[in-house]
Short mmCIF file of C-alpha atoms in Angstrom, two decimals:
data_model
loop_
_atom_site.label_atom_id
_atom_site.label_comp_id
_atom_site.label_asym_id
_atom_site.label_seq_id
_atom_site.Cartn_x
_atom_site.Cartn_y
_atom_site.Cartn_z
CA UNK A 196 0.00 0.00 0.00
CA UNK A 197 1.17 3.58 -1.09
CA UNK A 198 1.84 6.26 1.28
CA UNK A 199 1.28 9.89 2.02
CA UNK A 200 3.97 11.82 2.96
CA UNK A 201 1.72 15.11 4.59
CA UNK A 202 4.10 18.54 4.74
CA UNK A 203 3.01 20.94 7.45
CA UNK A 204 4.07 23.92 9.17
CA UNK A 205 3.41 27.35 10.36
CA UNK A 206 2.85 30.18 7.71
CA UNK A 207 6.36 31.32 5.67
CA UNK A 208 7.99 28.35 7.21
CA UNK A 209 8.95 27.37 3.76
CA UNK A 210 6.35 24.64 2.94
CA UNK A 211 5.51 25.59 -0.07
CA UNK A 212 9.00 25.75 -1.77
CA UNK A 213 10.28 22.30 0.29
CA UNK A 214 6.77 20.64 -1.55
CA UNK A 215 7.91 21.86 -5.19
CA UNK A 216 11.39 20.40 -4.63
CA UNK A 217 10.59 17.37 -3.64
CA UNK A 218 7.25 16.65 -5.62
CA UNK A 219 10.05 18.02 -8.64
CA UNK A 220 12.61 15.18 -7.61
CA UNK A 221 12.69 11.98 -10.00
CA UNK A 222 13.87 9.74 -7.57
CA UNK A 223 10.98 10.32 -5.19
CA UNK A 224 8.19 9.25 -7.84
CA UNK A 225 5.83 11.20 -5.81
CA UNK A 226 2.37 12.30 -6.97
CA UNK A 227 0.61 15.22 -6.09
CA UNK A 228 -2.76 15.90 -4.35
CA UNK A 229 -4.63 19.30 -5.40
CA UNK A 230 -6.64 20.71 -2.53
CA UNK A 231 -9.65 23.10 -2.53
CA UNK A 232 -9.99 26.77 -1.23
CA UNK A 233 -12.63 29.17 -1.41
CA UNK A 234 -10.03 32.25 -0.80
CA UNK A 235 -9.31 34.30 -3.68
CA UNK A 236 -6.16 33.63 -5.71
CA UNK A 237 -2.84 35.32 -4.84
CA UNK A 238 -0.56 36.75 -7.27
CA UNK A 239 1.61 34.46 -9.15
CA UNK A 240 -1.23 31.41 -8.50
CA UNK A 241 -2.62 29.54 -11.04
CA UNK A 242 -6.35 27.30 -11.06
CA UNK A 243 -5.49 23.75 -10.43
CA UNK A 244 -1.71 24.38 -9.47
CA UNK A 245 -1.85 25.99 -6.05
CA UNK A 246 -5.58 25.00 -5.38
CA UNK A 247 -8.75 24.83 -7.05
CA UNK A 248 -10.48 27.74 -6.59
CA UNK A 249 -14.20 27.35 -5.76
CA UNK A 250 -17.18 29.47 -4.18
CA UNK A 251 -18.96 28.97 -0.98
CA UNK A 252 -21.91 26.87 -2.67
CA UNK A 253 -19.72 24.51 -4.27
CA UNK A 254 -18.20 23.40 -0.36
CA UNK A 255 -21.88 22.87 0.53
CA UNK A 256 -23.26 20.68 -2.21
CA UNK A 257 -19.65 18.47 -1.94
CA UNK A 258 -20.55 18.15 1.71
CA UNK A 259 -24.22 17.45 1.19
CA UNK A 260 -22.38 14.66 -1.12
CA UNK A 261 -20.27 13.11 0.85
CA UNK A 262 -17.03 13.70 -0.70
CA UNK A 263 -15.50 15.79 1.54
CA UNK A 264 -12.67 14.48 3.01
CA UNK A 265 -11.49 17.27 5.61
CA UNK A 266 -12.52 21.03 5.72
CA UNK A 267 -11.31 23.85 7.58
CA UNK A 268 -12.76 27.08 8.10
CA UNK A 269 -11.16 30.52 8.96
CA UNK A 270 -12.58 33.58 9.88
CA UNK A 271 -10.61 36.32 8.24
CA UNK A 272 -10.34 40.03 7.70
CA UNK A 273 -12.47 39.37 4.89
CA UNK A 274 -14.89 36.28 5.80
CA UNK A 275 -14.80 32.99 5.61
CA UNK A 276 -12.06 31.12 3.69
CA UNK A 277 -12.42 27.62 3.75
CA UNK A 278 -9.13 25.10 2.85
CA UNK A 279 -10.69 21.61 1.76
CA UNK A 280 -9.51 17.50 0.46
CA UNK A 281 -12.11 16.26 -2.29
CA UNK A 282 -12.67 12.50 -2.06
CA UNK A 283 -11.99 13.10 -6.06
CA UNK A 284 -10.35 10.06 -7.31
CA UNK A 285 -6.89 11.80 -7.16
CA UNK A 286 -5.48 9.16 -5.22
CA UNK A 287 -4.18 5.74 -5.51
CA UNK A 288 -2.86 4.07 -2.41
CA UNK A 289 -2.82 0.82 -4.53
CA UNK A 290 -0.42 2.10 -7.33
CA UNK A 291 1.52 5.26 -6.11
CA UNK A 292 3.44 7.23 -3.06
CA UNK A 293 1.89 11.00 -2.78
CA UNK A 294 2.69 14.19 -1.13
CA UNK A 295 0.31 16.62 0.16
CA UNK A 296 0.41 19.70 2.24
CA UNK A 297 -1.86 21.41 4.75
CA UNK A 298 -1.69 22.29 8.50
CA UNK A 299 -2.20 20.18 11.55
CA UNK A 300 -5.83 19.97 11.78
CA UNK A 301 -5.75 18.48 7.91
CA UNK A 302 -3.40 16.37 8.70
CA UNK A 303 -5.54 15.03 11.73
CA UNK A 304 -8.27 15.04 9.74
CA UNK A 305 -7.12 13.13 6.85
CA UNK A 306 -5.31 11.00 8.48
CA UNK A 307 -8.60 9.98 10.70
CA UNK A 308 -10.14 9.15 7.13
CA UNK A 309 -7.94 7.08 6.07
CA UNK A 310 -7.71 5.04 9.16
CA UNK A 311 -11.79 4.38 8.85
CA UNK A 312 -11.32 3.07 5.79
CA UNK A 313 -8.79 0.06 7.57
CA UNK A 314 -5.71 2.41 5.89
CA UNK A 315 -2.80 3.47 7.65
CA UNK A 316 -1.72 5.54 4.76
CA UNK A 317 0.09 9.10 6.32
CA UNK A 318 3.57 9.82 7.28
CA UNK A 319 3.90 13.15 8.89
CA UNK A 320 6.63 15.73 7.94
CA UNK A 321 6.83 19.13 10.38
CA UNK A 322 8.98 21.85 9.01
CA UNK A 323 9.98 24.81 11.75
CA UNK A 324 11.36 27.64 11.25
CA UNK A 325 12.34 30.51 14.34
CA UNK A 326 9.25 32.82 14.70
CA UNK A 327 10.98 35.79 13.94
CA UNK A 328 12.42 35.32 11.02
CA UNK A 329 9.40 33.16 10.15
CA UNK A 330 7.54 36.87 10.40
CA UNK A 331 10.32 38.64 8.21
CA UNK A 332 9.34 36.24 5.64
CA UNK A 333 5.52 36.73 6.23
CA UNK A 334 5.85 40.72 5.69
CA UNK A 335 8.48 40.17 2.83
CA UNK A 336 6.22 37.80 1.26
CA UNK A 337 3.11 40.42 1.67
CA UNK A 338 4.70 43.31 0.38
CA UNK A 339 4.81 41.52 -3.13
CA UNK A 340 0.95 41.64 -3.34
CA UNK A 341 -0.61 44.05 -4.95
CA UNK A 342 -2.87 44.98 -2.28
CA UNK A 343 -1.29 43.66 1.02
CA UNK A 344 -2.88 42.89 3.99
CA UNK A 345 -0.73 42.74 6.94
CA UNK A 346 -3.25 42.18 9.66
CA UNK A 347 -4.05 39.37 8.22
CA UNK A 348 -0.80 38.20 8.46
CA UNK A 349 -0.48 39.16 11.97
CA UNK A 350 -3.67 37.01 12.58
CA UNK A 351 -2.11 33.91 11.30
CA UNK A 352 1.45 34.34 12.64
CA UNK A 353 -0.60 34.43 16.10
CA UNK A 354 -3.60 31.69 15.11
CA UNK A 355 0.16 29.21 14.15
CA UNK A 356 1.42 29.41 17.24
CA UNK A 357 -2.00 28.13 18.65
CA UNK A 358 -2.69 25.47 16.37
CA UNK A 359 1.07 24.32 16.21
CA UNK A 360 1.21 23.77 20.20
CA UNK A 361 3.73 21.33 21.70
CA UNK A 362 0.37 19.30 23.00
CA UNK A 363 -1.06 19.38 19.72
CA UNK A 364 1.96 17.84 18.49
CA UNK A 365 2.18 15.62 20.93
CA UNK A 366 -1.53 14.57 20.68
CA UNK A 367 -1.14 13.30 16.63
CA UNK A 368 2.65 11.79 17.71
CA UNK A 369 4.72 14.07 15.86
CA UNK A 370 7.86 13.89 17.14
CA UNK A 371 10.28 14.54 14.57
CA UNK A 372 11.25 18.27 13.44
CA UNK A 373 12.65 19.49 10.53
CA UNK A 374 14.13 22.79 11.08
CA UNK A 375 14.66 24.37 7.36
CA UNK A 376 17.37 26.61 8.24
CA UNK A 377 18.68 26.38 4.63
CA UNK A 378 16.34 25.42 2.00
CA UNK A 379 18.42 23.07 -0.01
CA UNK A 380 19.66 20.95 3.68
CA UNK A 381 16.18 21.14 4.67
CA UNK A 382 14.66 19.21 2.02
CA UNK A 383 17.98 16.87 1.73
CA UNK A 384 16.75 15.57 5.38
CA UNK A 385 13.37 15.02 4.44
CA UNK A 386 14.02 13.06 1.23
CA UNK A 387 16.01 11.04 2.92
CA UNK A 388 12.94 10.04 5.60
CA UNK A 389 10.93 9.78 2.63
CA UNK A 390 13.38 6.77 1.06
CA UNK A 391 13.63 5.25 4.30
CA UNK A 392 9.90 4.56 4.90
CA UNK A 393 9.47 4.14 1.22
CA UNK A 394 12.13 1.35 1.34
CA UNK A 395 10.20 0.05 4.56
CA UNK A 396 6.98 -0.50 2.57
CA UNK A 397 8.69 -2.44 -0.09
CA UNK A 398 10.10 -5.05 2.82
CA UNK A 399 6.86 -5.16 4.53
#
């Protein structure tokens, strides 16, 4: 049976650029999930490749269908945004290894579904970085939008450090920490956790 290798971490931790180099690396043979959002697009984001970008009413009638696989609701500056996992045929435990990204409750989440259906499918993967310079990048990053919002950012910075808790970690057995002080070293000590329980499922 396939795994999931699920990336998480507080905002500007460097998630996002650690998931393109290793879904990009050959050797991994890792698929890709595409999750769901009903937050507008950001600059520089493209339908299908970041997200898919849906409305309030299509969340709803996917609920009302059961294919909803986790959902997560945040009350922002500007309403509700909701971050969601479509039961959509994008994966294949029985042919392929995937990565995915998300935050903790996701992961919990997720994982919880898989387990109902008798699957032990998810391998979590935590990446740190030290809050203030994990801010620095935050602002940086806003300052490239066209219209930034910086209490927004200020809200998740704070809402992170809640949902990222020592007992919340502790709670979903996380124990391991990958601390991407350097980009490139970062992801060289996660692919080589990914091989390592890759190789496992082959023997077992």
């Amino acid at each position: 049976m396939g795994k999931i290798f699920y990336l998480m971490g507080k905002s500007a931790c460097g998630k996002d650029s650690i998931f393109r180099m290793l879904a990009s690396d050959t050797q991994l043979n890792l698929k890709t999930v595409t999750m769901y959002t009903t937050r507008p697009k950001r600059s520089g984001e493209e339908e299908g490749r970041e997200y898919f970008f849906r409305d309030e009413a299509f969340l709803l009638r996917k609920k009302q269908e059961g294919l909803v696989m986790e959902c997560r609701t945040y009350e922002t500056i500007f309403g509700p945004w909701s971050y969601f996992t479509m039961d959509d045929g994008q994966i294949d435990l029985s042919r392929f290894n995937y990565l995915m990204i998300g935050t903790l409750e996701s992961y919990e989440n997720t994982k919880l579904y898989f387990e109902n259906h008798g699957r032990k499918a998810l391998v979590p993967v935590y990446i740190e970085v030290e809050d203030g310079e994990r801010l620095l990048r935050a602002v940086k990053r806003e300052m490239c939008e066209e219209e930034p919002h910086y209490a927004e950012v200020c809200r998740r910075f704070l809402a992170d450090g809640e949902d990222f808790c020592q007992e919340n970690l502790d709670r979903l057995g996380i124990e391991r920490v990958f601390w991407n002080r350097e980009l490139s070293v970062c992801k060289e000590e996660i692919k080589t956790v990914v091989l390592e329980k890759l190789k496992e499922s082959v023997l077992y």
